[in-house]
PDB file of C-alpha atoms in Angstrom:
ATOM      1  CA  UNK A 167     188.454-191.887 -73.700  1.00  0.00           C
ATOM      2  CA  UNK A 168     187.903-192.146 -69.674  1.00  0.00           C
ATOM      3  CA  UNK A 169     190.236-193.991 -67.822  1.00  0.00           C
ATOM      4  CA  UNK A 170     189.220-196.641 -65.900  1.00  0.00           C
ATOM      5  CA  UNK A 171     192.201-196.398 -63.772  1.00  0.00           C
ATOM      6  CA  UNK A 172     191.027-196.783 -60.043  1.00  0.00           C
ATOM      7  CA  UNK A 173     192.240-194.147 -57.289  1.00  0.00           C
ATOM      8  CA  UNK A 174     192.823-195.616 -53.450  1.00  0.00           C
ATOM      9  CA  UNK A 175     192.925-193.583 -50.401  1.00  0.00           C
ATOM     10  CA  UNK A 176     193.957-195.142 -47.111  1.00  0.00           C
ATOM     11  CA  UNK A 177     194.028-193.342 -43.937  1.00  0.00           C
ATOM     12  CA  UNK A 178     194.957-195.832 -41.338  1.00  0.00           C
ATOM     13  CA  UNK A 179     192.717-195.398 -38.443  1.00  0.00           C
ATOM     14  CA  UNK A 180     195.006-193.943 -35.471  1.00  0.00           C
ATOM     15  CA  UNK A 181     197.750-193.371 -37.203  1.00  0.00           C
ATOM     16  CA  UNK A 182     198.470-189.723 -39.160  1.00  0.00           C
ATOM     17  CA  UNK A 183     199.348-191.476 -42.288  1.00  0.00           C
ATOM     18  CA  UNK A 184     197.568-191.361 -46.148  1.00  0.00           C
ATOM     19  CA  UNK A 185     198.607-193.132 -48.800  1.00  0.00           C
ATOM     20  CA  UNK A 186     197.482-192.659 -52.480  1.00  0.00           C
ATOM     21  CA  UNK A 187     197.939-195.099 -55.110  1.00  0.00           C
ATOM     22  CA  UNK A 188     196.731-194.181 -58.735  1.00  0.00           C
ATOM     23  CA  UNK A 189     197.709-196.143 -62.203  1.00  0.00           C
ATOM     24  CA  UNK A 190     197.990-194.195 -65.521  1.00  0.00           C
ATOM     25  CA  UNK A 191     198.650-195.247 -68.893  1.00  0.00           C
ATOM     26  CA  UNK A 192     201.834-193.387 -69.429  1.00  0.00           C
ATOM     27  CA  UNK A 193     205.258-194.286 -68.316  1.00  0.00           C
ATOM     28  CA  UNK A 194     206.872-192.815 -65.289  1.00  0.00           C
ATOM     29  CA  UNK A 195     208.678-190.449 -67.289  1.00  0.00           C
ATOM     30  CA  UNK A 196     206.195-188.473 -68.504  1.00  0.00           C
ATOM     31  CA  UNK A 197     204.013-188.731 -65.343  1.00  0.00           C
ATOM     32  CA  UNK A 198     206.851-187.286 -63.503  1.00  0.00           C
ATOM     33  CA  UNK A 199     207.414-184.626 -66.117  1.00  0.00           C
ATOM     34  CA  UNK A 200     203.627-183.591 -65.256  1.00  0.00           C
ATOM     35  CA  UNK A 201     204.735-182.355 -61.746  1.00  0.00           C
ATOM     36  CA  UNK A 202     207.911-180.884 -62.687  1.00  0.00           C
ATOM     37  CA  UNK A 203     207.159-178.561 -65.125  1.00  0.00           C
ATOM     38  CA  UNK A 204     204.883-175.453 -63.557  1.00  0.00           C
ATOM     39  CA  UNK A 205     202.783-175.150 -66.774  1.00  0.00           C
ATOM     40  CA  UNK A 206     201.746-178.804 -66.674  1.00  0.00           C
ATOM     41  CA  UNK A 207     201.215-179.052 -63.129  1.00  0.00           C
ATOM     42  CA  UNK A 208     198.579-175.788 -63.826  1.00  0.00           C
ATOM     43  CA  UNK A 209     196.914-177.996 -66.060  1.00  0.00           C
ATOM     44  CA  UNK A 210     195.714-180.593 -63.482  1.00  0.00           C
ATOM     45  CA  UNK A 211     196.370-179.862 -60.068  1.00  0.00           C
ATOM     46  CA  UNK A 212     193.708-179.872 -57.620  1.00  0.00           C
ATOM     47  CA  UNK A 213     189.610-179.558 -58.538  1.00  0.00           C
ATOM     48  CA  UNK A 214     187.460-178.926 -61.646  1.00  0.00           C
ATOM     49  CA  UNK A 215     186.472-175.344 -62.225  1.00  0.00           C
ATOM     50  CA  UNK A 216     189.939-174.205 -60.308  1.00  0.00           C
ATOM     51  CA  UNK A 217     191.864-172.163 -61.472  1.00  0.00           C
ATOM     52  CA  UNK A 218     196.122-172.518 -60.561  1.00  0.00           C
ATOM     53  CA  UNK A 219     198.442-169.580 -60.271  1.00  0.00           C
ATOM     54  CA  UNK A 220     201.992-170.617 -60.048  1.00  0.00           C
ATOM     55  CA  UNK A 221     204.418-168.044 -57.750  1.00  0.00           C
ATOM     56  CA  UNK A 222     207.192-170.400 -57.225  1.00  0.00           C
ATOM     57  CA  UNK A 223     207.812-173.908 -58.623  1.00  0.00           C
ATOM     58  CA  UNK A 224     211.460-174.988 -58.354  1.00  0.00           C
ATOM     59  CA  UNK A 225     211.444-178.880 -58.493  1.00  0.00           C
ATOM     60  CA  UNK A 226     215.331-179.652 -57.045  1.00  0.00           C
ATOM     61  CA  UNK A 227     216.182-180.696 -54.010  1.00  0.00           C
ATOM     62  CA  UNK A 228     216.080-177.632 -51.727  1.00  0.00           C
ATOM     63  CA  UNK A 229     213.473-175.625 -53.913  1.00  0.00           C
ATOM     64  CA  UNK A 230     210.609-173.777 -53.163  1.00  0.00           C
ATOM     65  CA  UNK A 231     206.806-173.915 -54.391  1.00  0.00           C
ATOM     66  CA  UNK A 232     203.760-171.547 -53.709  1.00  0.00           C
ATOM     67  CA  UNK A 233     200.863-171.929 -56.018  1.00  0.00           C
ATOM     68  CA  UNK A 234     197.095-170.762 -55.140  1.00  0.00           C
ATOM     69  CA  UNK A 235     193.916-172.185 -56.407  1.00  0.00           C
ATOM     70  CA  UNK A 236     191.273-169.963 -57.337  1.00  0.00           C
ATOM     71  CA  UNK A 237     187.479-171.023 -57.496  1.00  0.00           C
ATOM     72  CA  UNK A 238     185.118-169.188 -59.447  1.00  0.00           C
ATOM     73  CA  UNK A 239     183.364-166.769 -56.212  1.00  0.00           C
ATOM     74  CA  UNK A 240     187.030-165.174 -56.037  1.00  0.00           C
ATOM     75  CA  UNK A 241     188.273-167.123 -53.526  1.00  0.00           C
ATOM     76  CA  UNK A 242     191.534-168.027 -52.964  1.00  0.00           C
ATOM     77  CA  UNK A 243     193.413-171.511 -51.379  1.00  0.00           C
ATOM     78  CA  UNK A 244     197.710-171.272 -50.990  1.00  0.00           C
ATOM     79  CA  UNK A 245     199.620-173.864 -50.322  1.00  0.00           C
ATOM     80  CA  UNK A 246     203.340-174.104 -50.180  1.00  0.00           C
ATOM     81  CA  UNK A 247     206.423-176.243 -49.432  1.00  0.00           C
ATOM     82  CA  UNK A 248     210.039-177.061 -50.125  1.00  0.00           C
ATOM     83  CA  UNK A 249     211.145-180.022 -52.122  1.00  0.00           C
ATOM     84  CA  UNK A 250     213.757-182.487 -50.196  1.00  0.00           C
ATOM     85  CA  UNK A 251     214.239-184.846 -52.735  1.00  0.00           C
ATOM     86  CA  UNK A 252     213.829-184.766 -56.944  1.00  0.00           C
ATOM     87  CA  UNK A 253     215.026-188.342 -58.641  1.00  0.00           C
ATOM     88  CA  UNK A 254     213.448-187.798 -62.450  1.00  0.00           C
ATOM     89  CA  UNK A 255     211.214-190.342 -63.523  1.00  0.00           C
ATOM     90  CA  UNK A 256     211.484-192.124 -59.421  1.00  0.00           C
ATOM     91  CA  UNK A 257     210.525-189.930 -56.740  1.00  0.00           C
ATOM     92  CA  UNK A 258     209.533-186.563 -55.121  1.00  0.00           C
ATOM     93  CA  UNK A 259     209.921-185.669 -51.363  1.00  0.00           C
ATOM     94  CA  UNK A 260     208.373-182.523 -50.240  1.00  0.00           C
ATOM     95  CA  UNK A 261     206.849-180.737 -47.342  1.00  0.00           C
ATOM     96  CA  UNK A 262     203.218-179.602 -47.761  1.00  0.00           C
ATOM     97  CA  UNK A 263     201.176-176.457 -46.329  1.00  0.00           C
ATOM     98  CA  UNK A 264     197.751-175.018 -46.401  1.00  0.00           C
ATOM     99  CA  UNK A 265     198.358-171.879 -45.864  1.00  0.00           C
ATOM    100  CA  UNK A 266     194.844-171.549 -44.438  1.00  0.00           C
ATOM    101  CA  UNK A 267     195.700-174.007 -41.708  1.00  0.00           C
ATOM    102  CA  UNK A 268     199.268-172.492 -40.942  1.00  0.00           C
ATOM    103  CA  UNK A 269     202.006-174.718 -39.641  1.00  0.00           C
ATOM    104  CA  UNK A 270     200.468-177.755 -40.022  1.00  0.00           C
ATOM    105  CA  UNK A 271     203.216-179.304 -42.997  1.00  0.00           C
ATOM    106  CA  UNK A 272     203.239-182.849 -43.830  1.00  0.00           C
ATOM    107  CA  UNK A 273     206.292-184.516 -45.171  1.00  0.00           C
ATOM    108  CA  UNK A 274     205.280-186.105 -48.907  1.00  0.00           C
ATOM    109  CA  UNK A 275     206.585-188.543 -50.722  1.00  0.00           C
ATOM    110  CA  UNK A 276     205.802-189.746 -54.442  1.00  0.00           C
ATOM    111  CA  UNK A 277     206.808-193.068 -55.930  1.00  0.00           C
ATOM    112  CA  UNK A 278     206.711-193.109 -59.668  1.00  0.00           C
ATOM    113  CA  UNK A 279     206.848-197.166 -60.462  1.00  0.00           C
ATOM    114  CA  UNK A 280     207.021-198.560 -63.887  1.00  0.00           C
ATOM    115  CA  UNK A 281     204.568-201.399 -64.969  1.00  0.00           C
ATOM    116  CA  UNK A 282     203.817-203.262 -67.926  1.00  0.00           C
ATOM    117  CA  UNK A 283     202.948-201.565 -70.899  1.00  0.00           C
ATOM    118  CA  UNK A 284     204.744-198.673 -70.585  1.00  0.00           C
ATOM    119  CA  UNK A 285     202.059-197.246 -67.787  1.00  0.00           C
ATOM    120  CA  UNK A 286     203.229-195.989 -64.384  1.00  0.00           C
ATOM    121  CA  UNK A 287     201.761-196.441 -60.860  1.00  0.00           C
ATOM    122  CA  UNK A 288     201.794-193.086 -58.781  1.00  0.00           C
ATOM    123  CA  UNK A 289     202.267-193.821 -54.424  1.00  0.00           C
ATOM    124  CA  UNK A 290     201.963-191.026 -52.350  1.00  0.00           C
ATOM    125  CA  UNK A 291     202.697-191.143 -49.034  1.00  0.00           C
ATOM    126  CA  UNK A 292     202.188-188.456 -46.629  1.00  0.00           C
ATOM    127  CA  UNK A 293     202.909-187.925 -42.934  1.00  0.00           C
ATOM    128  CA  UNK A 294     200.683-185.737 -40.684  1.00  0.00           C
ATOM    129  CA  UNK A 295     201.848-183.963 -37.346  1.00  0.00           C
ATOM    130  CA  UNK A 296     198.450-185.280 -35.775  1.00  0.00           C
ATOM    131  CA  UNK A 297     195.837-187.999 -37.052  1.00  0.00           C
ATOM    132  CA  UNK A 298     193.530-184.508 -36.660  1.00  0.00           C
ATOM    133  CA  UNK A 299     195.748-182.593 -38.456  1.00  0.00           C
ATOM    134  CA  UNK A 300     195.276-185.187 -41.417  1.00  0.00           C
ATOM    135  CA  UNK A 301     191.535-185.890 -40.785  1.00  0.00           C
ATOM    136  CA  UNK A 302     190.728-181.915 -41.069  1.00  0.00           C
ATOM    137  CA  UNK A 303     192.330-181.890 -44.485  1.00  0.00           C
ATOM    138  CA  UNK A 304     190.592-185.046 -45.522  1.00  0.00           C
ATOM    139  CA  UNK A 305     187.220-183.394 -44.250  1.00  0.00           C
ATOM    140  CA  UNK A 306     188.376-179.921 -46.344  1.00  0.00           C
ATOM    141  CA  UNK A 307     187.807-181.850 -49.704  1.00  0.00           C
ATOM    142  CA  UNK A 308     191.161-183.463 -50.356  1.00  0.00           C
ATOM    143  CA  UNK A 309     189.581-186.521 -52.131  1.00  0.00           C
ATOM    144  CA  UNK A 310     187.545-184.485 -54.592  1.00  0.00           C
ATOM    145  CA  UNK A 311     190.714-182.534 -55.244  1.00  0.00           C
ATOM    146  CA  UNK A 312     193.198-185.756 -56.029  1.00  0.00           C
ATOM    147  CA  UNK A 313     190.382-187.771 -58.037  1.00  0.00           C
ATOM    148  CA  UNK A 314     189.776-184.119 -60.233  1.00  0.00           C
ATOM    149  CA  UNK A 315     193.168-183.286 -60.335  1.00  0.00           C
ATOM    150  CA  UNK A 316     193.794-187.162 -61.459  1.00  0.00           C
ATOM    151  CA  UNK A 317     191.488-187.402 -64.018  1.00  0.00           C
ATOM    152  CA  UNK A 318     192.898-183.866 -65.863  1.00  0.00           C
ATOM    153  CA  UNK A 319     196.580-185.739 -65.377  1.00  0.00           C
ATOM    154  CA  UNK A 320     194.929-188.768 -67.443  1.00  0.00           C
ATOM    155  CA  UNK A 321     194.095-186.469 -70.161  1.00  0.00           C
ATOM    156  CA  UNK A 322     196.994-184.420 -70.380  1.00  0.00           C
ATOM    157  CA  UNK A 323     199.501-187.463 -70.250  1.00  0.00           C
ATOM    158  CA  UNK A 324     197.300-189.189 -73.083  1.00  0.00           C
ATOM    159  CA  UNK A 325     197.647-186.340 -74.976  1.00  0.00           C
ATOM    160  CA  UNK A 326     201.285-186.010 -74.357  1.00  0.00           C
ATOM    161  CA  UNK A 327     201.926-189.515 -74.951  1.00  0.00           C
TER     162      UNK A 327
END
């Protein structure tokens, strides 16, 4: 079964701002145990045909995470950050990196909101340090990535659930 389960992505012209919003048909619980757990978040993050390999994934406030995605020519994409804030079930603040655009870190947020019929509505917010800073990762495939990565989360929270 496909969801039908729209994604939105807003990127305020002028400002160095996106927000995602994303419903599933799982409760927040679960949703949120898909990005805590390092074997889960394997499972979905980022692009079809990737491949994720975990170094650090430490989901408290003051941990660590390093993970690389690996397409199929060899290549490989690192990103890394530090989580600020871990409320189970609620929220995740974190800083983001690309390691292949070094020192430009966003500060992250993700809103996990309970609806109706046990199903959850994902926010994230992120901050840029520049409104290029956040249009260059928008141009580097960042869509593709979140809708992919989404539509494995679907699957793997349906068959969780």
């Amino acid at each position: 079964m496909m969801t039908t389960n729209p994604l939105t992505i807003t990127a305020p012209e002028g400002q160095p701002l996106i927000e995602i919003v994303r419903e599933f048909d799982a409760p927040p619980a679960l949703v949120y145990r898909a990005h805590e757990d390092p074997a889960l978040v394997a499972r979905w993050l980022g692009p079809h045909g990737y491949e994720m390999r975990t170094e650090a994934w430490d989901l408290r406030p003051g941990g660590r995470y390093r993970y690389e995605h690996l397409d199929g020519q060899g290549n490989a994409y690192a990103f890394n950050g530090v989580f600020h804030d871990a409320v189970p079930g609620e929220r995740i603040t974190q800083t983001f990196e690309f390691e292949g655009a070094p020192g430009v870190v966003s500060l992250e947020t993700m809103t996990f909101e309970a609806l109706d019929g046990d199903r959850c509505r994902l926010v994230g917010r992120s901050v840029w340090p520049s409104v290029e800073s956040r249009d260059a990762m928008i141009a580097n495939g960042m869509e593709r990535g979140v809708r992919e990565g989404f539509e494995r989360l679907d699957a793997l929270v349906r068959d969780a659930g």
